[in-house]
């Protein structure tokens, strides 16, 4: 192997080590509670500027962690889309959003950190925008959202945006809580990631199909 090739291989290995370390530390402590220097030290890098050298900004480091996992999730979603027929319902499209993610989390084994990493990132508006923009750039995600939107009843724009945010929170934090419980050896509500996905798909589909309550109006359940 030439010196240049060996150097490129070492650089690739260093990047991978930094990414794995950043994912774990951000998941455990929070994105802004961990400095680039701490990530580098935990990754065994003597150079205090190793993280900045390889990734530049914090946003690019977060983006690189997300892209590290994007391939398996994308392949699973493409596979699911190939099985979706013309009579697809809301549940089918929601499953295409949820199950590729939970399938990947299952494949990671335990302990894993990616779901908790995602939950931490989503609390920061700027970093959340980075992740969402990356996700919406995937053709498979756009196809799923187009299919879902065709099946949904007409919703006022504020309600649509509100339910989009609720969906993101529900999936992100439910998966993070399950991942945390598995890592700690705590019993979980569902026996497997596949079962957890079933519960999430039902909950998210129900959220999107719930009746729209006018502002100031109370439902019959609230009136009791």
Short mmCIF file of C-alpha atoms in Angstrom, two decimals:
data_model
loop_
_atom_site.label_atom_id
_atom_site.label_comp_id
_atom_site.label_asym_id
_atom_site.label_seq_id
_atom_site.Cartn_x
_atom_site.Cartn_y
_atom_site.Cartn_z
CA UNK A 1 0.00 0.00 0.00
CA UNK A 2 1.39 3.42 -0.94
CA UNK A 3 1.98 6.10 1.65
CA UNK A 4 -0.89 8.16 0.26
CA UNK A 5 -3.30 5.20 0.38
CA UNK A 6 -2.23 4.33 3.91
CA UNK A 7 -2.79 7.93 4.98
CA UNK A 8 -6.26 7.98 3.43
CA UNK A 9 -7.14 4.75 5.22
CA UNK A 10 -5.95 6.13 8.57
CA UNK A 11 -7.97 9.30 7.97
CA UNK A 12 -11.09 7.25 7.19
CA UNK A 13 -10.61 5.17 10.33
CA UNK A 14 -10.16 8.32 12.41
CA UNK A 15 -13.33 9.86 10.99
CA UNK A 16 -15.31 6.71 11.76
CA UNK A 17 -13.98 6.60 15.32
CA UNK A 18 -14.84 10.26 15.88
CA UNK A 19 -18.35 9.76 14.51
CA UNK A 20 -19.04 6.74 16.72
CA UNK A 21 -17.69 8.59 19.76
CA UNK A 22 -19.66 11.78 19.04
CA UNK A 23 -22.88 9.80 18.57
CA UNK A 24 -22.44 8.09 21.95
CA UNK A 25 -21.42 11.20 23.88
CA UNK A 26 -24.13 13.38 22.36
CA UNK A 27 -26.71 10.69 23.16
CA UNK A 28 -25.56 10.33 26.76
CA UNK A 29 -24.86 13.96 27.67
CA UNK A 30 -26.46 16.23 25.07
CA UNK A 31 -25.05 17.89 21.98
CA UNK A 32 -24.04 21.15 23.63
CA UNK A 33 -22.74 19.55 26.82
CA UNK A 34 -19.85 17.93 24.95
CA UNK A 35 -17.01 19.90 23.36
CA UNK A 36 -15.11 18.92 20.24
CA UNK A 37 -12.05 18.49 22.43
CA UNK A 38 -13.90 15.97 24.63
CA UNK A 39 -15.02 14.04 21.57
CA UNK A 40 -11.46 13.95 20.30
CA UNK A 41 -10.06 12.82 23.65
CA UNK A 42 -12.65 10.05 23.99
CA UNK A 43 -11.82 8.97 20.45
CA UNK A 44 -8.17 8.72 21.40
CA UNK A 45 -7.01 11.68 19.34
CA UNK A 46 -4.05 13.57 20.75
CA UNK A 47 -4.73 16.54 18.48
CA UNK A 48 -7.21 18.88 20.18
CA UNK A 49 -8.40 20.08 16.78
CA UNK A 50 -9.01 16.64 15.26
CA UNK A 51 -12.80 16.99 15.19
CA UNK A 52 -12.69 20.41 13.58
CA UNK A 53 -10.09 19.22 11.09
CA UNK A 54 -12.23 16.32 9.91
CA UNK A 55 -15.72 17.85 10.14
CA UNK A 56 -15.49 21.61 10.53
CA UNK A 57 -18.63 22.83 12.30
CA UNK A 58 -20.81 21.12 14.89
CA UNK A 59 -23.64 21.04 12.34
CA UNK A 60 -21.47 19.14 9.87
CA UNK A 61 -20.46 16.67 12.57
CA UNK A 62 -24.14 16.03 13.35
CA UNK A 63 -24.91 15.71 9.65
CA UNK A 64 -22.11 13.17 9.25
CA UNK A 65 -23.46 11.05 12.11
CA UNK A 66 -26.91 11.04 10.51
CA UNK A 67 -25.51 10.10 7.11
CA UNK A 68 -23.55 7.29 8.76
CA UNK A 69 -26.92 5.60 9.40
CA UNK A 70 -28.84 6.85 6.37
CA UNK A 71 -27.89 4.05 3.96
CA UNK A 72 -29.54 1.09 5.75
CA UNK A 73 -32.66 3.14 6.54
CA UNK A 74 -32.96 4.31 2.94
CA UNK A 75 -32.55 0.78 1.55
CA UNK A 76 -35.24 -0.55 3.88
CA UNK A 77 -37.62 2.25 2.87
CA UNK A 78 -37.05 1.64 -0.85
CA UNK A 79 -37.77 -2.04 -0.27
CA UNK A 80 -41.03 -1.21 1.52
CA UNK A 81 -42.09 1.24 -1.17
CA UNK A 82 -41.69 -1.50 -3.79
CA UNK A 83 -44.36 -3.46 -1.93
CA UNK A 84 -46.85 -0.60 -1.56
CA UNK A 85 -49.74 -1.05 -3.98
CA UNK A 86 -52.22 1.34 -5.50
CA UNK A 87 -54.64 0.86 -2.61
CA UNK A 88 -52.19 2.04 0.06
CA UNK A 89 -53.77 3.63 3.10
CA UNK A 90 -52.52 6.08 5.72
CA UNK A 91 -51.23 3.14 7.80
CA UNK A 92 -49.15 1.85 4.89
CA UNK A 93 -47.45 5.19 4.29
CA UNK A 94 -46.84 5.75 8.00
CA UNK A 95 -45.28 2.28 8.17
CA UNK A 96 -42.91 3.30 5.37
CA UNK A 97 -41.77 6.19 7.54
CA UNK A 98 -41.48 4.34 10.85
CA UNK A 99 -40.41 0.76 10.17
CA UNK A 100 -37.16 1.43 8.26
CA UNK A 101 -35.94 3.41 11.28
CA UNK A 102 -36.96 0.82 13.88
CA UNK A 103 -35.59 -1.98 11.70
CA UNK A 104 -32.22 -0.22 11.67
CA UNK A 105 -32.30 0.30 15.44
CA UNK A 106 -32.98 -3.41 15.89
CA UNK A 107 -30.02 -4.27 13.64
CA UNK A 108 -27.72 -2.07 15.74
CA UNK A 109 -28.25 -4.29 18.77
CA UNK A 110 -27.95 -3.08 22.34
CA UNK A 111 -26.52 -0.88 23.59
CA UNK A 112 -27.05 1.54 20.75
CA UNK A 113 -27.15 5.31 20.84
CA UNK A 114 -28.63 6.52 17.57
CA UNK A 115 -32.24 7.00 18.73
CA UNK A 116 -31.08 8.93 21.80
CA UNK A 117 -28.70 10.94 19.65
CA UNK A 118 -31.64 11.88 17.42
CA UNK A 119 -33.76 12.92 20.39
CA UNK A 120 -30.97 15.19 21.65
CA UNK A 121 -30.44 16.77 18.24
CA UNK A 122 -34.14 17.42 17.72
CA UNK A 123 -34.26 19.72 20.75
CA UNK A 124 -31.98 22.22 18.98
CA UNK A 125 -33.79 24.18 16.24
CA UNK A 126 -30.69 24.76 14.09
CA UNK A 127 -29.50 21.16 14.26
CA UNK A 128 -33.04 19.87 13.78
CA UNK A 129 -33.20 21.84 10.54
CA UNK A 130 -29.99 20.14 9.37
CA UNK A 131 -31.45 16.69 10.02
CA UNK A 132 -34.88 17.44 8.54
CA UNK A 133 -33.39 18.98 5.40
CA UNK A 134 -31.20 15.91 4.92
CA UNK A 135 -34.17 13.58 5.39
CA UNK A 136 -36.37 15.49 2.96
CA UNK A 137 -33.58 15.30 0.40
CA UNK A 138 -34.06 11.53 0.14
CA UNK A 139 -36.30 10.54 -2.77
CA UNK A 140 -37.88 7.71 -0.79
CA UNK A 141 -39.02 10.10 1.95
CA UNK A 142 -40.53 12.47 -0.60
CA UNK A 143 -42.42 9.55 -2.18
CA UNK A 144 -43.76 8.47 1.20
CA UNK A 145 -44.89 11.99 2.10
CA UNK A 146 -46.56 12.42 -1.28
CA UNK A 147 -48.44 9.15 -0.78
CA UNK A 148 -49.43 10.06 2.77
CA UNK A 149 -50.67 13.49 1.74
CA UNK A 150 -52.87 11.94 -0.97
CA UNK A 151 -54.58 9.75 1.64
CA UNK A 152 -55.12 12.35 4.33
CA UNK A 153 -58.38 14.24 4.75
CA UNK A 154 -58.19 17.96 4.05
CA UNK A 155 -56.50 19.61 7.02
CA UNK A 156 -56.04 23.32 7.76
CA UNK A 157 -52.38 24.23 7.33
CA UNK A 158 -51.81 24.99 11.06
CA UNK A 159 -53.24 21.59 11.97
CA UNK A 160 -51.11 19.87 9.33
CA UNK A 161 -47.95 21.52 10.64
CA UNK A 162 -48.91 20.77 14.23
CA UNK A 163 -49.45 17.08 13.49
CA UNK A 164 -46.18 16.90 11.55
CA UNK A 165 -44.36 18.15 14.65
CA UNK A 166 -46.31 15.75 16.88
CA UNK A 167 -45.37 12.85 14.61
CA UNK A 168 -41.70 13.78 14.76
CA UNK A 169 -41.78 14.01 18.56
CA UNK A 170 -43.74 10.80 18.99
CA UNK A 171 -41.45 8.67 16.82
CA UNK A 172 -38.20 10.27 17.97
CA UNK A 173 -38.80 10.16 21.70
CA UNK A 174 -40.62 6.82 21.82
CA UNK A 175 -37.66 5.18 20.08
CA UNK A 176 -35.18 7.02 22.30
CA UNK A 177 -36.96 5.89 25.47
CA UNK A 178 -37.03 2.29 24.28
CA UNK A 179 -33.35 2.40 23.35
CA UNK A 180 -32.50 3.86 26.77
CA UNK A 181 -34.51 1.16 28.55
CA UNK A 182 -32.86 -1.62 26.55
CA UNK A 183 -29.39 -0.26 27.33
CA UNK A 184 -30.24 -0.15 31.04
CA UNK A 185 -31.86 -3.59 31.07
CA UNK A 186 -35.23 -2.12 32.06
CA UNK A 187 -38.45 -3.87 30.92
CA UNK A 188 -40.13 -2.28 27.90
CA UNK A 189 -43.78 -2.01 26.91
CA UNK A 190 -43.16 -3.92 23.67
CA UNK A 191 -41.17 -7.13 23.33
CA UNK A 192 -39.30 -6.18 20.15
CA UNK A 193 -38.55 -3.26 17.86
CA UNK A 194 -40.99 -4.78 15.38
CA UNK A 195 -43.74 -4.69 18.01
CA UNK A 196 -42.75 -1.15 18.95
CA UNK A 197 -43.09 -0.14 15.31
CA UNK A 198 -46.60 -1.63 15.21
CA UNK A 199 -47.62 0.52 18.16
CA UNK A 200 -46.05 3.63 16.66
CA UNK A 201 -47.67 3.14 13.27
CA UNK A 202 -51.11 2.80 14.86
CA UNK A 203 -50.58 5.85 17.08
CA UNK A 204 -49.25 8.06 14.27
CA UNK A 205 -51.98 7.00 11.85
CA UNK A 206 -54.59 7.72 14.50
CA UNK A 207 -53.04 11.13 15.08
CA UNK A 208 -53.30 12.05 11.42
CA UNK A 209 -56.87 10.78 11.10
CA UNK A 210 -58.16 12.39 14.30
CA UNK A 211 -61.00 14.88 13.82
CA UNK A 212 -60.06 18.54 13.73
CA UNK A 213 -61.35 20.46 16.72
CA UNK A 214 -61.99 24.15 16.14
CA UNK A 215 -60.13 26.62 18.36
CA UNK A 216 -62.01 27.10 21.61
CA UNK A 217 -64.19 24.06 20.99
CA UNK A 218 -64.11 21.16 23.42
CA UNK A 219 -64.65 17.55 22.39
CA UNK A 220 -67.43 15.43 23.87
CA UNK A 221 -64.77 13.45 25.80
CA UNK A 222 -63.49 16.66 27.40
CA UNK A 223 -67.00 17.63 28.41
CA UNK A 224 -67.22 14.17 30.02
#
